[in-house]
Short mmCIF file of C-alpha atoms in Angstrom, two decimals:
data_model
loop_
_atom_site.label_atom_id
_atom_site.label_comp_id
_atom_site.label_asym_id
_atom_site.label_seq_id
_atom_site.Cartn_x
_atom_site.Cartn_y
_atom_site.Cartn_z
CA UNK A 1 5.06 -10.61 -24.84
CA UNK A 2 2.73 -9.58 -27.53
CA UNK A 3 0.44 -12.57 -27.61
CA UNK A 4 -2.80 -11.58 -25.96
CA UNK A 5 -3.64 -15.12 -24.82
CA UNK A 6 -0.31 -15.48 -23.16
CA UNK A 7 -0.63 -12.11 -21.50
CA UNK A 8 -4.12 -12.97 -20.27
CA UNK A 9 -2.89 -16.36 -18.95
CA UNK A 10 0.04 -14.48 -17.09
CA UNK A 11 -2.35 -11.78 -15.62
CA UNK A 12 -4.89 -14.40 -14.51
CA UNK A 13 -2.25 -16.40 -12.83
CA UNK A 14 -1.25 -13.45 -10.69
CA UNK A 15 -4.81 -12.46 -9.59
CA UNK A 16 -5.86 -13.96 -6.29
CA UNK A 17 -9.39 -14.80 -5.38
CA UNK A 18 -10.27 -13.81 -1.79
CA UNK A 19 -13.57 -15.24 -0.62
CA UNK A 20 -16.03 -13.16 1.50
CA UNK A 21 -14.13 -9.86 1.17
CA UNK A 22 -15.22 -7.17 1.82
CA UNK A 23 -18.46 -8.97 2.92
CA UNK A 24 -19.81 -12.53 2.89
CA UNK A 25 -20.71 -13.80 -0.43
CA UNK A 26 -18.22 -11.56 -2.40
CA UNK A 27 -15.26 -13.03 -4.27
CA UNK A 28 -12.69 -10.23 -4.32
CA UNK A 29 -10.16 -10.25 -7.16
CA UNK A 30 -6.86 -9.17 -5.49
CA UNK A 31 -4.36 -7.75 -8.00
CA UNK A 32 -1.55 -7.18 -5.55
CA UNK A 33 0.30 -10.43 -6.54
CA UNK A 34 0.20 -9.11 -10.14
CA UNK A 35 1.65 -5.82 -9.05
CA UNK A 36 4.39 -7.53 -7.04
CA UNK A 37 5.58 -9.58 -10.09
CA UNK A 38 7.65 -7.38 -12.35
CA UNK A 39 7.08 -9.44 -15.43
CA UNK A 40 3.26 -9.50 -15.02
CA UNK A 41 3.13 -5.81 -14.14
CA UNK A 42 5.31 -4.92 -17.09
CA UNK A 43 3.16 -7.05 -19.49
CA UNK A 44 0.07 -5.30 -18.14
CA UNK A 45 1.58 -1.91 -18.58
CA UNK A 46 2.76 -2.60 -22.13
CA UNK A 47 -0.71 -4.03 -23.09
CA UNK A 48 -2.50 -0.95 -21.78
CA UNK A 49 0.11 1.41 -23.38
CA UNK A 50 -0.65 -0.39 -26.73
CA UNK A 51 -4.37 0.48 -26.28
CA UNK A 52 -3.37 4.12 -25.49
CA UNK A 53 -1.26 4.26 -28.68
CA UNK A 54 -4.03 2.64 -30.72
CA UNK A 55 -6.66 5.10 -29.63
CA UNK A 56 -4.45 8.15 -30.33
CA UNK A 57 -4.70 9.27 -26.70
CA UNK A 58 -2.71 12.31 -25.71
CA UNK A 59 -3.33 11.90 -21.94
CA UNK A 60 -4.08 9.10 -19.52
CA UNK A 61 -6.57 9.60 -16.75
CA UNK A 62 -6.22 7.24 -13.76
CA UNK A 63 -9.20 6.72 -11.44
CA UNK A 64 -8.46 6.76 -7.67
CA UNK A 65 -6.91 4.60 -6.38
CA UNK A 66 -5.80 1.60 -8.34
CA UNK A 67 -6.21 3.49 -11.62
CA UNK A 68 -3.24 5.59 -10.44
CA UNK A 69 -1.17 2.44 -9.95
CA UNK A 70 -1.90 1.21 -13.49
CA UNK A 71 -2.33 4.55 -15.33
CA UNK A 72 0.92 6.15 -14.37
CA UNK A 73 3.25 3.45 -15.89
CA UNK A 74 0.98 3.25 -18.90
CA UNK A 75 1.45 7.00 -19.47
CA UNK A 76 5.14 6.73 -19.12
CA UNK A 77 5.35 3.64 -21.46
CA UNK A 78 3.08 5.46 -23.99
CA UNK A 79 4.97 8.80 -23.66
CA UNK A 80 1.86 10.59 -22.49
CA UNK A 81 0.81 12.85 -19.58
CA UNK A 82 -0.96 11.42 -16.60
CA UNK A 83 -3.96 13.12 -14.83
CA UNK A 84 -5.38 11.79 -11.58
CA UNK A 85 -9.08 11.80 -11.11
CA UNK A 86 -9.67 11.88 -7.30
CA UNK A 87 -12.36 11.59 -4.76
CA UNK A 88 -13.92 15.07 -3.97
CA UNK A 89 -11.97 17.25 -1.64
CA UNK A 90 -8.54 15.69 -2.31
CA UNK A 91 -7.17 18.00 -4.98
CA UNK A 92 -5.95 21.57 -4.11
CA UNK A 93 -6.94 24.52 -6.27
CA UNK A 94 -9.71 24.93 -8.82
CA UNK A 95 -11.36 21.66 -9.82
CA UNK A 96 -14.16 20.30 -11.87
CA UNK A 97 -16.42 17.78 -10.17
CA UNK A 98 -18.88 15.10 -11.20
CA UNK A 99 -21.39 13.47 -8.89
CA UNK A 100 -22.72 10.05 -9.57
CA UNK A 101 -24.94 7.43 -8.04
CA UNK A 102 -23.82 4.16 -6.58
CA UNK A 103 -25.98 1.13 -5.65
CA UNK A 104 -25.67 2.27 -1.98
CA UNK A 105 -25.53 6.05 -2.20
CA UNK A 106 -23.68 8.68 -4.07
CA UNK A 107 -20.16 9.86 -4.69
CA UNK A 108 -18.21 12.63 -6.39
CA UNK A 109 -14.91 12.77 -8.37
CA UNK A 110 -12.76 15.70 -9.32
CA UNK A 111 -9.96 16.80 -11.69
CA UNK A 112 -7.95 19.87 -11.72
CA UNK A 113 -9.74 22.38 -14.03
CA UNK A 114 -6.60 23.21 -15.91
CA UNK A 115 -5.28 19.66 -16.60
CA UNK A 116 -7.44 18.89 -19.59
CA UNK A 117 -8.09 21.00 -22.76
CA UNK A 118 -9.97 20.72 -25.93
CA UNK A 119 -6.90 19.48 -27.68
CA UNK A 120 -6.66 16.43 -25.48
CA UNK A 121 -7.76 12.85 -26.40
CA UNK A 122 -8.05 11.00 -23.07
CA UNK A 123 -7.82 7.30 -22.35
CA UNK A 124 -9.39 6.39 -18.89
CA UNK A 125 -7.46 3.68 -17.18
CA UNK A 126 -8.68 1.68 -14.15
CA UNK A 127 -8.15 -1.81 -12.68
CA UNK A 128 -11.75 -3.13 -12.67
CA UNK A 129 -14.97 -2.25 -14.53
CA UNK A 130 -17.68 -3.34 -12.07
CA UNK A 131 -21.05 -1.49 -12.06
CA UNK A 132 -19.64 1.28 -14.25
CA UNK A 133 -20.59 4.28 -12.12
CA UNK A 134 -17.15 5.73 -11.56
CA UNK A 135 -16.05 5.11 -15.14
CA UNK A 136 -19.33 6.83 -16.44
CA UNK A 137 -18.71 9.84 -14.16
CA UNK A 138 -15.13 10.08 -15.37
CA UNK A 139 -16.16 10.11 -19.04
CA UNK A 140 -18.70 12.88 -18.26
CA UNK A 141 -16.06 14.83 -16.26
CA UNK A 142 -13.48 14.62 -19.05
CA UNK A 143 -16.02 15.88 -21.62
CA UNK A 144 -17.03 18.75 -19.18
CA UNK A 145 -13.44 19.73 -19.09
CA UNK A 146 -13.58 20.05 -22.93
CA UNK A 147 -11.47 17.12 -23.77
CA UNK A 148 -12.34 14.25 -26.05
CA UNK A 149 -12.73 10.67 -24.71
CA UNK A 150 -10.42 8.28 -26.58
CA UNK A 151 -11.73 5.28 -24.66
CA UNK A 152 -11.65 3.21 -21.43
CA UNK A 153 -9.07 0.54 -20.74
CA UNK A 154 -9.32 -1.83 -17.70
CA UNK A 155 -7.35 -4.83 -16.51
CA UNK A 156 -10.52 -6.70 -15.68
CA UNK A 157 -14.24 -6.44 -16.40
CA UNK A 158 -16.74 -8.17 -14.02
CA UNK A 159 -19.14 -8.88 -16.68
CA UNK A 160 -21.90 -10.16 -14.41
CA UNK A 161 -22.31 -6.69 -12.87
CA UNK A 162 -23.34 -4.90 -16.05
CA UNK A 163 -20.84 -2.09 -16.16
CA UNK A 164 -20.41 -2.22 -19.78
CA UNK A 165 -24.02 -1.55 -20.53
CA UNK A 166 -23.88 1.47 -18.36
CA UNK A 167 -20.57 3.00 -19.70
CA UNK A 168 -20.78 2.30 -23.41
CA UNK A 169 -23.64 4.86 -24.05
CA UNK A 170 -21.35 7.54 -22.27
CA UNK A 171 -18.41 6.53 -24.40
CA UNK A 172 -20.41 7.36 -27.55
CA UNK A 173 -18.50 4.98 -29.76
CA UNK A 174 -15.06 5.29 -28.12
CA UNK A 175 -13.74 1.75 -27.35
CA UNK A 176 -14.09 -0.01 -24.07
CA UNK A 177 -11.11 -2.48 -23.77
CA UNK A 178 -10.88 -5.08 -20.98
CA UNK A 179 -7.80 -7.33 -21.00
CA UNK A 180 -9.72 -9.93 -18.87
CA UNK A 181 -13.49 -10.56 -18.44
CA UNK A 182 -14.66 -12.68 -15.47
#
């Protein structure tokens, strides 16, 4: 499936809306039906791997936790290494960390210090771009590790939350690709 409209239609048909989750007034976009459908999951992985190839990425970074689910098959399909970016305190050994602010507090993410080098071009992969805090922190962390950011690729952008406006300055010209925008 190489037709983007066809892929978008397939992906949208496998994303379930769940009203009032995790709190009243929120419409949660559940991707588990998409992951359970091998044709849809394969089409998603192929589309994101195409983005990885087009950016010249040498590694894929997946953001905890659903970015792991999407990023690992993308890395395999694109013939690249996969690097997990985890919540603070989850990785053993020497790590680099990046704190960031959320609308309700703060958080911190980490990567193994030796996993990225100055010869790496890194594509960040995640499921959803919402407010952009985690993605922006990941871009900063990758640069602090000495690697170049090749771009950010997500399954879905929640455009009404303004994450693109927050992340694009951090990307400094690297592409931000969303397969779906809602």
